[in-house]
Short mmCIF file of C-alpha atoms in Angstrom, two decimals:
data_model
loop_
_atom_site.label_atom_id
_atom_site.label_comp_id
_atom_site.label_asym_id
_atom_site.label_seq_id
_atom_site.Cartn_x
_atom_site.Cartn_y
_atom_site.Cartn_z
CA UNK Z 1 -0.13 0.08 0.07
CA UNK Z 2 1.26 3.44 -0.95
CA UNK Z 3 2.61 5.43 1.85
CA UNK Z 4 1.80 8.82 0.76
CA UNK Z 5 -1.52 7.54 -0.04
CA UNK Z 6 -1.88 6.10 3.84
CA UNK Z 7 -0.81 9.36 4.94
CA UNK Z 8 -3.16 11.25 3.02
CA UNK Z 9 -6.12 9.42 4.13
CA UNK Z 10 -5.11 9.27 7.87
CA UNK Z 11 -5.29 13.35 7.59
CA UNK Z 12 -9.11 12.80 7.57
CA UNK Z 13 -9.57 9.74 9.02
CA UNK Z 14 -11.78 8.76 11.73
CA UNK Z 15 -10.50 6.20 14.41
CA UNK Z 16 -12.47 3.29 12.87
CA UNK Z 17 -10.96 4.31 9.41
CA UNK Z 18 -7.44 4.96 10.95
CA UNK Z 19 -7.39 1.14 12.44
CA UNK Z 20 -8.41 -0.11 9.22
CA UNK Z 21 -5.52 1.60 7.25
CA UNK Z 22 -2.79 0.83 9.75
CA UNK Z 23 -4.16 -2.77 10.03
CA UNK Z 24 -3.80 -3.17 6.10
CA UNK Z 25 -0.25 -1.29 6.62
CA UNK Z 26 0.80 -3.90 9.17
CA UNK Z 27 -0.34 -6.94 7.36
CA UNK Z 28 1.57 -6.30 4.43
CA UNK Z 29 4.79 -5.21 6.77
CA UNK Z 30 4.69 -7.73 9.83
CA UNK Z 31 7.72 -9.80 8.07
CA UNK Z 32 9.39 -6.19 6.82
CA UNK Z 33 12.86 -5.56 8.70
CA UNK Z 34 14.50 -3.81 5.71
CA UNK Z 35 12.88 -0.76 4.45
CA UNK Z 36 13.91 1.56 1.22
CA UNK Z 37 15.66 5.05 1.95
CA UNK Z 38 13.85 6.44 -0.32
CA UNK Z 39 10.91 6.38 1.83
CA UNK Z 40 12.41 7.66 4.84
CA UNK Z 41 10.91 10.86 5.26
CA UNK Z 42 7.33 9.20 4.65
CA UNK Z 43 7.99 6.54 7.25
CA UNK Z 44 9.07 9.40 9.77
CA UNK Z 45 5.80 11.38 8.88
CA UNK Z 46 3.64 7.93 9.63
CA UNK Z 47 5.59 7.65 13.45
CA UNK Z 48 4.45 11.29 13.95
CA UNK Z 49 0.76 10.49 12.83
CA UNK Z 50 0.49 7.32 14.72
CA UNK Z 51 1.72 9.12 17.94
CA UNK Z 52 -0.78 11.76 17.29
CA UNK Z 53 -3.37 9.43 17.27
CA UNK Z 54 -2.08 7.43 20.50
CA UNK Z 55 -2.26 11.11 22.03
CA UNK Z 56 -5.84 10.99 21.94
CA UNK Z 57 -8.55 8.90 23.85
CA UNK Z 58 -8.70 6.11 21.38
CA UNK Z 59 -10.47 2.77 21.97
CA UNK Z 60 -7.85 0.03 23.05
CA UNK Z 61 -8.30 -2.11 19.60
CA UNK Z 62 -6.89 1.02 17.48
CA UNK Z 63 -4.11 1.74 20.33
CA UNK Z 64 -2.80 -1.81 20.06
CA UNK Z 65 -3.44 -1.24 16.23
CA UNK Z 66 -1.51 1.82 16.26
CA UNK Z 67 1.38 0.61 18.58
CA UNK Z 68 1.80 -2.47 16.00
CA UNK Z 69 2.44 0.13 13.41
CA UNK Z 70 4.77 1.79 15.34
CA UNK Z 71 6.71 -1.00 16.54
CA UNK Z 72 7.00 -2.48 12.82
CA UNK Z 73 8.71 1.34 11.85
CA UNK Z 74 11.09 1.29 15.02
CA UNK Z 75 13.09 -1.40 13.36
CA UNK Z 76 14.53 1.67 11.09
CA UNK Z 77 16.66 3.59 13.34
CA UNK Z 78 16.76 6.08 10.80
CA UNK Z 79 13.01 7.25 11.21
CA UNK Z 80 12.76 7.70 14.83
CA UNK Z 81 13.25 11.27 15.67
CA UNK Z 82 9.25 11.84 15.97
CA UNK Z 83 9.59 8.92 18.88
CA UNK Z 84 12.77 9.81 20.35
CA UNK Z 85 11.26 12.96 22.34
CA UNK Z 86 9.91 13.47 25.83
CA UNK Z 87 6.24 13.65 24.19
CA UNK Z 88 6.78 10.26 22.26
CA UNK Z 89 8.52 8.36 25.24
CA UNK Z 90 5.70 9.69 27.59
CA UNK Z 91 2.88 8.13 25.15
CA UNK Z 92 4.53 5.06 25.02
CA UNK Z 93 5.31 4.43 28.64
CA UNK Z 94 1.80 5.70 29.37
CA UNK Z 95 0.62 2.87 26.74
CA UNK Z 96 2.96 0.22 28.91
CA UNK Z 97 1.33 1.61 32.16
CA UNK Z 98 5.00 2.49 33.35
CA UNK Z 99 3.49 5.81 34.20
CA UNK Z 100 6.66 7.79 33.51
CA UNK Z 101 7.69 11.17 34.40
CA UNK Z 102 6.93 12.96 37.64
CA UNK Z 103 4.13 10.47 39.03
CA UNK Z 104 5.07 9.22 42.25
CA UNK Z 105 5.63 5.70 43.00
CA UNK Z 106 2.20 4.92 45.15
CA UNK Z 107 0.41 6.12 42.04
CA UNK Z 108 2.57 4.27 39.10
CA UNK Z 109 2.24 1.22 41.45
CA UNK Z 110 -1.82 1.59 41.96
CA UNK Z 111 -1.66 1.70 38.31
CA UNK Z 112 0.14 -1.24 37.49
CA UNK Z 113 -1.79 -3.24 39.80
CA UNK Z 114 -5.43 -2.31 37.66
CA UNK Z 115 -7.18 -5.19 36.45
CA UNK Z 116 -6.90 -5.30 32.52
CA UNK Z 117 -8.92 -6.69 29.73
CA UNK Z 118 -7.23 -9.04 27.24
CA UNK Z 119 -7.04 -6.19 24.92
CA UNK Z 120 -5.79 -3.78 27.19
CA UNK Z 121 -2.95 -5.95 28.05
CA UNK Z 122 -2.28 -6.57 24.45
CA UNK Z 123 -1.71 -2.98 24.28
CA UNK Z 124 0.98 -2.81 27.22
CA UNK Z 125 2.87 -5.70 25.37
CA UNK Z 126 2.93 -3.76 22.21
CA UNK Z 127 4.07 -0.64 23.83
CA UNK Z 128 6.48 -2.56 25.91
CA UNK Z 129 7.86 -4.15 22.39
CA UNK Z 130 7.64 -0.66 20.79
CA UNK Z 131 10.09 0.64 23.89
CA UNK Z 132 12.60 -1.96 23.11
CA UNK Z 133 12.96 -1.09 19.95
CA UNK Z 134 12.99 2.39 20.48
CA UNK Z 135 15.53 2.58 23.12
CA UNK Z 136 17.78 -0.29 21.08
CA UNK Z 137 17.81 1.72 17.64
CA UNK Z 138 17.76 5.23 19.24
CA UNK Z 139 20.68 6.98 21.11
CA UNK Z 140 18.53 10.10 21.58
CA UNK Z 141 15.80 7.83 22.99
CA UNK Z 142 18.05 6.49 25.45
CA UNK Z 143 18.77 9.92 26.82
CA UNK Z 144 15.26 10.75 26.87
CA UNK Z 145 14.46 7.58 29.23
CA UNK Z 146 16.83 9.02 31.62
CA UNK Z 147 14.84 12.31 31.66
CA UNK Z 148 11.54 10.74 31.70
CA UNK Z 149 12.50 8.30 34.67
CA UNK Z 150 11.73 5.28 32.37
CA UNK Z 151 14.13 3.05 34.59
CA UNK Z 152 12.11 4.21 37.82
CA UNK Z 153 8.99 3.44 36.40
CA UNK Z 154 10.30 -0.30 35.20
CA UNK Z 155 11.19 -0.55 38.82
CA UNK Z 156 7.74 0.02 40.04
CA UNK Z 157 6.65 -2.57 37.53
CA UNK Z 158 9.07 -4.81 39.23
CA UNK Z 159 7.39 -4.82 42.63
CA UNK Z 160 3.89 -6.38 40.94
CA UNK Z 161 5.78 -9.40 39.30
CA UNK Z 162 3.70 -12.26 40.86
CA UNK Z 163 0.82 -10.40 39.17
CA UNK Z 164 2.42 -10.76 35.52
CA UNK Z 165 0.91 -12.24 32.90
CA UNK Z 166 4.04 -14.00 30.82
CA UNK Z 167 4.83 -11.23 27.91
CA UNK Z 168 4.15 -8.11 30.05
CA UNK Z 169 7.01 -9.56 32.38
CA UNK Z 170 9.32 -10.58 29.81
CA UNK Z 171 9.14 -7.47 27.94
CA UNK Z 172 9.50 -5.25 30.76
CA UNK Z 173 12.63 -7.29 31.84
CA UNK Z 174 14.09 -7.03 28.44
CA UNK Z 175 13.59 -3.04 28.38
CA UNK Z 176 15.37 -2.91 31.88
CA UNK Z 177 18.22 -5.16 30.47
CA UNK Z 178 18.55 -3.00 27.32
CA UNK Z 179 18.60 0.12 29.60
CA UNK Z 180 20.82 -0.81 31.56
CA UNK Z 181 23.40 -2.17 28.91
CA UNK Z 182 23.27 1.03 26.84
CA UNK Z 183 23.14 3.73 29.68
CA UNK Z 184 26.01 2.76 31.81
CA UNK Z 185 25.15 5.73 33.93
CA UNK Z 186 21.59 4.56 34.58
CA UNK Z 187 23.23 1.38 36.77
CA UNK Z 188 24.28 3.20 39.70
CA UNK Z 189 20.72 5.10 39.99
CA UNK Z 190 19.07 1.62 39.43
CA UNK Z 191 20.75 0.24 42.22
CA UNK Z 192 21.43 3.13 44.84
CA UNK Z 193 18.08 4.88 44.39
CA UNK Z 194 15.62 1.90 43.16
CA UNK Z 195 16.87 -1.03 44.74
CA UNK Z 196 16.79 -2.81 41.14
CA UNK Z 197 19.40 -5.66 42.64
CA UNK Z 198 17.03 -6.96 45.42
CA UNK Z 199 13.73 -6.28 43.13
CA UNK Z 200 15.39 -8.59 40.41
CA UNK Z 201 16.43 -11.11 43.08
CA UNK Z 202 12.77 -11.53 43.99
CA UNK Z 203 11.54 -11.59 40.12
CA UNK Z 204 14.02 -14.45 40.09
CA UNK Z 205 13.18 -16.15 43.23
CA UNK Z 206 9.34 -15.95 42.16
CA UNK Z 207 9.93 -17.02 38.57
CA UNK Z 208 11.94 -20.03 39.56
CA UNK Z 209 9.38 -21.07 42.36
CA UNK Z 210 11.93 -20.99 44.89
CA UNK Z 211 11.12 -22.52 48.40
CA UNK Z 212 14.05 -21.74 50.95
CA UNK Z 213 15.11 -24.45 53.68
CA UNK Z 214 18.04 -22.94 55.17
CA UNK Z 215 19.52 -19.25 55.00
CA UNK Z 216 20.76 -19.65 51.37
CA UNK Z 217 19.50 -22.78 50.14
CA UNK Z 218 16.68 -23.51 48.44
CA UNK Z 219 14.89 -27.00 48.83
CA UNK Z 220 16.35 -29.68 45.83
CA UNK Z 221 14.00 -29.70 42.65
CA UNK Z 222 11.96 -32.90 42.59
CA UNK Z 223 13.88 -35.49 39.90
CA UNK Z 224 10.35 -36.58 39.11
CA UNK Z 225 9.10 -32.70 38.22
CA UNK Z 226 8.55 -31.76 34.87
CA UNK Z 227 11.38 -29.02 33.43
CA UNK Z 228 11.21 -25.77 33.85
CA UNK Z 229 8.23 -24.04 31.55
CA UNK Z 230 9.78 -22.48 28.68
CA UNK Z 231 7.72 -18.95 29.61
CA UNK Z 232 9.46 -18.69 32.90
CA UNK Z 233 12.62 -19.59 31.67
CA UNK Z 234 12.20 -16.91 29.24
CA UNK Z 235 11.70 -14.44 32.02
CA UNK Z 236 14.44 -15.86 34.16
CA UNK Z 237 17.13 -15.17 31.76
CA UNK Z 238 15.94 -11.69 31.21
CA UNK Z 239 16.35 -10.86 34.91
CA UNK Z 240 19.69 -12.64 34.74
CA UNK Z 241 21.15 -10.53 32.24
CA UNK Z 242 19.72 -7.43 33.87
CA UNK Z 243 21.43 -8.54 37.04
CA UNK Z 244 24.35 -9.04 35.45
CA UNK Z 245 24.51 -5.46 34.09
CA UNK Z 246 23.76 -4.13 37.62
CA UNK Z 247 26.78 -6.00 38.96
CA UNK Z 248 28.92 -5.30 36.42
CA UNK Z 249 30.95 -2.96 39.05
CA UNK Z 250 30.90 -2.91 42.92
CA UNK Z 251 30.39 0.97 43.09
CA UNK Z 252 26.69 2.29 44.13
CA UNK Z 253 24.67 -0.48 45.93
CA UNK Z 254 23.09 -1.01 48.74
CA UNK Z 255 23.70 -4.45 48.68
CA UNK Z 256 25.81 -6.11 51.40
CA UNK Z 257 27.12 -9.97 51.69
CA UNK Z 258 23.53 -11.22 52.81
CA UNK Z 259 21.84 -9.72 49.09
CA UNK Z 260 24.96 -11.34 47.18
CA UNK Z 261 24.59 -14.64 49.11
CA UNK Z 262 21.02 -14.74 48.19
CA UNK Z 263 21.68 -14.61 44.89
CA UNK Z 264 24.38 -17.25 44.76
CA UNK Z 265 21.78 -19.56 46.38
CA UNK Z 266 19.50 -18.59 43.60
CA UNK Z 267 21.93 -19.71 41.06
CA UNK Z 268 22.93 -22.69 42.64
CA UNK Z 269 19.23 -23.86 42.41
CA UNK Z 270 19.23 -22.65 38.95
CA UNK Z 271 22.08 -24.95 37.88
CA UNK Z 272 20.06 -28.03 39.23
CA UNK Z 273 17.24 -27.31 37.15
CA UNK Z 274 16.30 -28.99 33.75
CA UNK Z 275 14.78 -26.72 30.92
CA UNK Z 276 12.64 -28.40 28.02
CA UNK Z 277 15.62 -28.49 26.01
CA UNK Z 278 19.29 -29.56 26.51
CA UNK Z 279 19.95 -25.96 24.43
CA UNK Z 280 17.82 -24.07 27.02
CA UNK Z 281 19.68 -25.67 29.95
CA UNK Z 282 22.94 -24.63 28.40
CA UNK Z 283 21.61 -21.20 28.05
CA UNK Z 284 20.58 -21.03 31.58
CA UNK Z 285 23.54 -22.06 32.80
CA UNK Z 286 25.45 -19.68 31.02
CA UNK Z 287 23.70 -16.74 32.38
CA UNK Z 288 24.44 -18.15 35.76
CA UNK Z 289 27.99 -18.38 34.87
CA UNK Z 290 28.49 -15.30 33.80
CA UNK Z 291 26.35 -13.60 36.95
CA UNK Z 292 28.54 -15.49 39.16
CA UNK Z 293 31.65 -14.01 38.01
CA UNK Z 294 30.23 -10.75 38.95
CA UNK Z 295 29.77 -11.61 42.69
CA UNK Z 296 32.35 -11.78 45.24
CA UNK Z 297 34.33 -14.72 44.91
CA UNK Z 298 33.84 -14.87 49.18
CA UNK Z 299 30.06 -15.51 48.68
CA UNK Z 300 30.58 -18.63 46.06
CA UNK Z 301 30.99 -21.40 49.47
CA UNK Z 302 27.13 -20.80 49.20
CA UNK Z 303 27.45 -23.40 46.04
CA UNK Z 304 28.81 -26.37 48.14
CA UNK Z 305 27.56 -25.27 51.75
CA UNK Z 306 24.32 -27.04 51.67
CA UNK Z 307 24.30 -29.24 54.67
CA UNK Z 308 20.77 -30.22 55.00
CA UNK Z 309 21.04 -32.00 51.46
CA UNK Z 310 24.27 -33.83 52.73
CA UNK Z 311 27.86 -33.62 51.43
CA UNK Z 312 31.25 -35.55 50.71
CA UNK Z 313 32.89 -36.48 53.72
CA UNK Z 314 36.02 -36.31 51.29
CA UNK Z 315 35.80 -33.04 50.94
CA UNK Z 316 34.64 -31.45 54.20
CA UNK Z 317 31.20 -32.44 54.35
CA UNK Z 318 30.47 -30.01 51.33
CA UNK Z 319 27.75 -30.62 48.24
CA UNK Z 320 29.60 -30.75 45.21
CA UNK Z 321 26.46 -31.11 43.00
CA UNK Z 322 26.42 -27.56 41.82
CA UNK Z 323 30.30 -27.61 40.94
CA UNK Z 324 30.02 -30.65 38.76
CA UNK Z 325 27.24 -28.93 36.92
CA UNK Z 326 29.79 -26.30 36.16
CA UNK Z 327 32.79 -29.08 35.02
CA UNK Z 328 30.10 -30.97 32.84
CA UNK Z 329 29.22 -27.27 31.21
CA UNK Z 330 33.06 -26.54 30.72
CA UNK Z 331 33.36 -29.66 28.89
CA UNK Z 332 30.41 -29.09 26.52
CA UNK Z 333 31.88 -25.69 25.63
CA UNK Z 334 35.44 -27.44 25.03
CA UNK Z 335 34.00 -29.81 22.82
CA UNK Z 336 31.80 -27.42 21.02
CA UNK Z 337 35.44 -26.38 19.86
CA UNK Z 338 34.38 -22.99 18.20
CA UNK Z 339 33.54 -19.47 20.22
CA UNK Z 340 35.88 -20.01 22.97
CA UNK Z 341 36.38 -16.65 24.12
CA UNK Z 342 32.84 -15.90 24.81
CA UNK Z 343 31.53 -19.50 25.70
CA UNK Z 344 34.24 -21.35 27.73
CA UNK Z 345 36.53 -18.18 29.32
CA UNK Z 346 33.93 -17.26 31.68
CA UNK Z 347 33.32 -20.70 33.13
CA UNK Z 348 37.15 -21.12 33.39
CA UNK Z 349 37.47 -17.75 35.05
CA UNK Z 350 34.83 -19.01 37.57
CA UNK Z 351 36.43 -22.30 38.50
CA UNK Z 352 39.81 -20.83 38.58
CA UNK Z 353 38.83 -18.11 41.17
CA UNK Z 354 36.32 -20.59 43.20
CA UNK Z 355 39.68 -23.06 43.38
CA UNK Z 356 41.72 -20.17 44.30
CA UNK Z 357 39.60 -18.60 47.13
CA UNK Z 358 37.79 -22.35 48.14
CA UNK Z 359 40.08 -25.23 49.18
CA UNK Z 360 37.21 -27.83 48.92
CA UNK Z 361 36.03 -26.54 45.64
CA UNK Z 362 39.89 -26.51 44.04
CA UNK Z 363 40.36 -30.26 45.66
CA UNK Z 364 37.25 -31.69 44.21
CA UNK Z 365 37.88 -29.95 40.23
CA UNK Z 366 41.79 -31.21 40.78
CA UNK Z 367 40.26 -34.45 41.16
CA UNK Z 368 37.99 -34.48 38.46
CA UNK Z 369 40.28 -32.62 35.79
CA UNK Z 370 43.78 -33.82 37.01
CA UNK Z 371 43.39 -37.12 38.64
CA UNK Z 372 46.84 -38.91 40.10
CA UNK Z 373 48.90 -39.66 37.07
CA UNK Z 374 49.44 -43.47 35.86
CA UNK Z 375 50.17 -43.49 31.74
CA UNK Z 376 52.79 -41.31 31.02
CA UNK Z 377 53.73 -42.58 27.72
CA UNK Z 378 51.24 -40.00 26.23
CA UNK Z 379 51.86 -36.72 25.22
CA UNK Z 380 49.50 -34.61 28.06
CA UNK Z 381 47.83 -33.00 24.86
CA UNK Z 382 46.93 -35.98 22.98
CA UNK Z 383 43.39 -38.01 24.09
CA UNK Z 384 39.97 -37.24 25.37
CA UNK Z 385 40.28 -36.46 28.84
CA UNK Z 386 39.42 -32.99 30.52
CA UNK Z 387 43.31 -32.56 31.20
CA UNK Z 388 44.09 -33.50 27.48
CA UNK Z 389 41.81 -30.64 26.57
CA UNK Z 390 42.56 -28.25 28.67
CA UNK Z 391 46.32 -28.83 27.50
CA UNK Z 392 45.37 -28.11 24.27
CA UNK Z 393 44.02 -24.87 24.94
CA UNK Z 394 47.62 -23.91 26.64
CA UNK Z 395 48.81 -23.11 23.24
CA UNK Z 396 45.81 -21.99 21.50
CA UNK Z 397 45.86 -19.36 19.01
CA UNK Z 398 43.65 -16.80 21.01
CA UNK Z 399 45.65 -15.25 23.44
CA UNK Z 400 42.92 -14.94 25.85
CA UNK Z 401 41.63 -18.49 25.90
CA UNK Z 402 45.49 -19.58 26.03
CA UNK Z 403 45.99 -17.77 29.22
CA UNK Z 404 43.02 -18.66 31.15
CA UNK Z 405 42.97 -22.08 30.42
CA UNK Z 406 46.92 -22.47 31.54
CA UNK Z 407 45.54 -20.24 34.65
CA UNK Z 408 43.03 -22.64 35.36
CA UNK Z 409 45.69 -25.56 35.39
CA UNK Z 410 48.17 -23.56 37.18
CA UNK Z 411 45.67 -22.96 40.04
CA UNK Z 412 44.41 -26.42 40.39
CA UNK Z 413 48.39 -27.30 40.86
CA UNK Z 414 48.27 -24.83 43.77
CA UNK Z 415 50.13 -22.55 41.66
CA UNK Z 416 53.30 -24.91 41.70
CA UNK Z 417 55.52 -24.81 38.64
CA UNK Z 418 56.59 -28.36 39.61
CA UNK Z 419 53.41 -29.60 39.54
CA UNK Z 420 51.85 -28.03 36.67
CA UNK Z 421 54.97 -29.22 34.83
CA UNK Z 422 54.12 -32.65 35.72
CA UNK Z 423 50.59 -32.65 34.47
CA UNK Z 424 51.34 -30.66 30.90
CA UNK Z 425 54.72 -30.43 30.15
CA UNK Z 426 57.38 -27.64 29.70
CA UNK Z 427 56.57 -26.79 26.13
CA UNK Z 428 53.01 -26.26 26.93
CA UNK Z 429 53.16 -24.16 30.22
CA UNK Z 430 56.15 -22.16 28.77
CA UNK Z 431 53.82 -19.15 27.68
CA UNK Z 432 52.28 -18.97 31.38
CA UNK Z 433 55.46 -19.14 32.89
CA UNK Z 434 57.08 -16.50 30.63
CA UNK Z 435 53.98 -14.19 31.60
CA UNK Z 436 54.50 -14.85 35.26
CA UNK Z 437 58.34 -14.66 35.66
CA UNK Z 438 58.54 -18.31 36.56
CA UNK Z 439 60.51 -20.02 34.37
CA UNK Z 440 63.16 -20.67 36.82
CA UNK Z 441 60.11 -22.54 38.91
CA UNK Z 442 58.62 -21.84 42.26
CA UNK Z 443 55.46 -20.70 42.87
CA UNK Z 444 52.70 -18.32 42.36
CA UNK Z 445 52.12 -15.55 45.25
CA UNK Z 446 48.73 -17.33 46.57
CA UNK Z 447 48.96 -19.25 49.89
CA UNK Z 448 47.43 -22.94 49.76
CA UNK Z 449 47.09 -24.98 52.41
CA UNK Z 450 50.07 -27.44 52.76
CA UNK Z 451 48.56 -30.76 51.96
CA UNK Z 452 50.47 -32.18 48.90
CA UNK Z 453 49.15 -34.99 46.52
CA UNK Z 454 50.55 -38.23 46.54
CA UNK Z 455 52.13 -39.91 43.02
CA UNK Z 456 51.07 -43.06 41.68
CA UNK Z 457 53.92 -45.98 41.60
CA UNK Z 458 53.44 -45.89 38.13
CA UNK Z 459 54.19 -42.10 37.90
CA UNK Z 460 57.48 -42.17 40.55
CA UNK Z 461 59.09 -45.40 38.36
CA UNK Z 462 58.43 -43.56 35.12
CA UNK Z 463 59.66 -40.36 36.18
CA UNK Z 464 63.21 -40.10 35.59
CA UNK Z 465 62.58 -41.33 31.96
CA UNK Z 466 59.96 -38.02 31.30
CA UNK Z 467 60.95 -35.56 28.53
CA UNK Z 468 60.11 -32.44 30.53
CA UNK Z 469 59.57 -30.55 27.54
CA UNK Z 470 56.98 -33.01 26.14
CA UNK Z 471 56.03 -33.95 29.46
CA UNK Z 472 55.60 -37.96 28.47
CA UNK Z 473 58.36 -40.85 28.44
CA UNK Z 474 59.40 -41.15 24.66
CA UNK Z 475 60.36 -44.25 23.30
CA UNK Z 476 64.40 -44.45 22.60
CA UNK Z 477 65.29 -43.76 18.93
CA UNK Z 478 66.81 -46.29 17.32
CA UNK Z 479 70.39 -46.44 16.28
CA UNK Z 480 70.70 -45.84 12.89
CA UNK Z 481 74.23 -47.58 12.12
CA UNK Z 482 73.26 -50.83 13.81
CA UNK Z 483 71.33 -51.93 10.33
CA UNK Z 484 74.27 -50.68 7.85
CA UNK Z 485 77.22 -52.62 6.50
CA UNK Z 486 80.96 -51.86 7.15
CA UNK Z 487 81.25 -50.38 3.90
CA UNK Z 488 78.35 -47.90 4.42
CA UNK Z 489 79.65 -46.97 8.06
CA UNK Z 490 83.07 -46.23 6.39
CA UNK Z 491 81.47 -44.17 3.60
CA UNK Z 492 79.18 -42.17 6.37
CA UNK Z 493 82.44 -41.58 8.18
CA UNK Z 494 84.31 -40.36 5.51
CA UNK Z 495 81.07 -37.56 4.58
CA UNK Z 496 81.43 -36.72 7.92
CA UNK Z 497 85.13 -35.86 7.85
CA UNK Z 498 85.06 -34.18 4.44
CA UNK Z 499 82.07 -31.79 6.20
CA UNK Z 500 84.35 -30.89 8.95
CA UNK Z 501 86.94 -29.98 6.43
CA UNK Z 502 84.84 -27.75 4.76
CA UNK Z 503 83.57 -25.81 7.76
CA UNK Z 504 87.34 -25.59 9.15
CA UNK Z 505 88.52 -24.11 5.66
CA UNK Z 506 85.49 -21.59 5.87
CA UNK Z 507 86.10 -20.46 9.13
CA UNK Z 508 89.81 -19.45 8.76
CA UNK Z 509 90.93 -16.07 7.89
#
């Protein structure tokens, strides 16, 4: 449908005619994501006209249709000037029931809790989708969002999370994630003034249906229970992404040790849950790992300190189920063989710091990743064990991946150069040792317990024959002259004499 024709008719159309015109436009463009440049001015004008209609008192069905049109148009960042204004953002905020601007918190919360018809709810969802597109595509809109206190309205909405329908919650959380990602200056305000970390923690607690049985221990998921529903999983992922943004730095929050430990308890619960597909479970674990990396490492003891569910005596009575999930996740990411920097290094960093600061975690991971050596006839980088895979990464072409893998193994070896060389060989470890100034041997600066791992009898007997460069026992090379005849030996000896003669004459002055 010709845009000029739509704009001309909209000038004189009543509410019913406007809705019919825009519905036709929406049907024709629902799958359009790339627009013709020559019609930019017309699309921008259509944005303005749609906002004008939304500024009037029109029925919910007309509002929904207008917002659908605006959502389609907002896919084009070049036509958003009419929307990226105070008036435009206030209109969308009002349609989304966020009540931005100068409204006080009590009024906003009351507005959020009003009963909505299905049509009115669709208006809210479409408005939130529009805001997500506009904020993502327009720096001007991001700035205006701060001016109209959009983040405050979102935090007020978080307080009513238990009453949300799925899509309202999903796009509220996504909008908060986008705003906190694109406006770093807003993160501190969200934490200090509007307590967003606590609110998002409560959203996560409700979404995951957590029942606490200890200060930071959630009741164990029923093994017979159905996987987490896809909709709950979607909202949980958006909450985790927003929490990640807000915890990127330690500055400017009201959070204390209790709040962070509560989050770790929730993440432990999440690691033990299953979703409807393996891909979604892996995605959930990835977001949990990213967030755990932002939290104080002292709080990671919550991952293993779950006495109500029992623990393993060999690891101080601590429960290692969550740590095992992280190890399994790490190995899956290694086996994928791609995108190591984003997919693997976060979990390696998490396990490294957890091992460095928590003795039981290190001892458990060491037993899984670097068990006592028995077969030392094969090079450390050859094979299918977790150790083999990690040693291969120590010579990866990506410097960040190489350093992270090497640091992980070094910490598992209690930062002892001798222990590291035992498991990896000098050639694989050389990069780390150069970077740490430990080529001559010694230890890193971290203090570890004095207990030492005992070597196997197989390793002790083979140790004198291990090549320290390759880290394995090499087969003796055959003597090249054993199979030669006396004539061949004499011929090779004469060749050697001639070579020395040439070298001596070439070196003379």
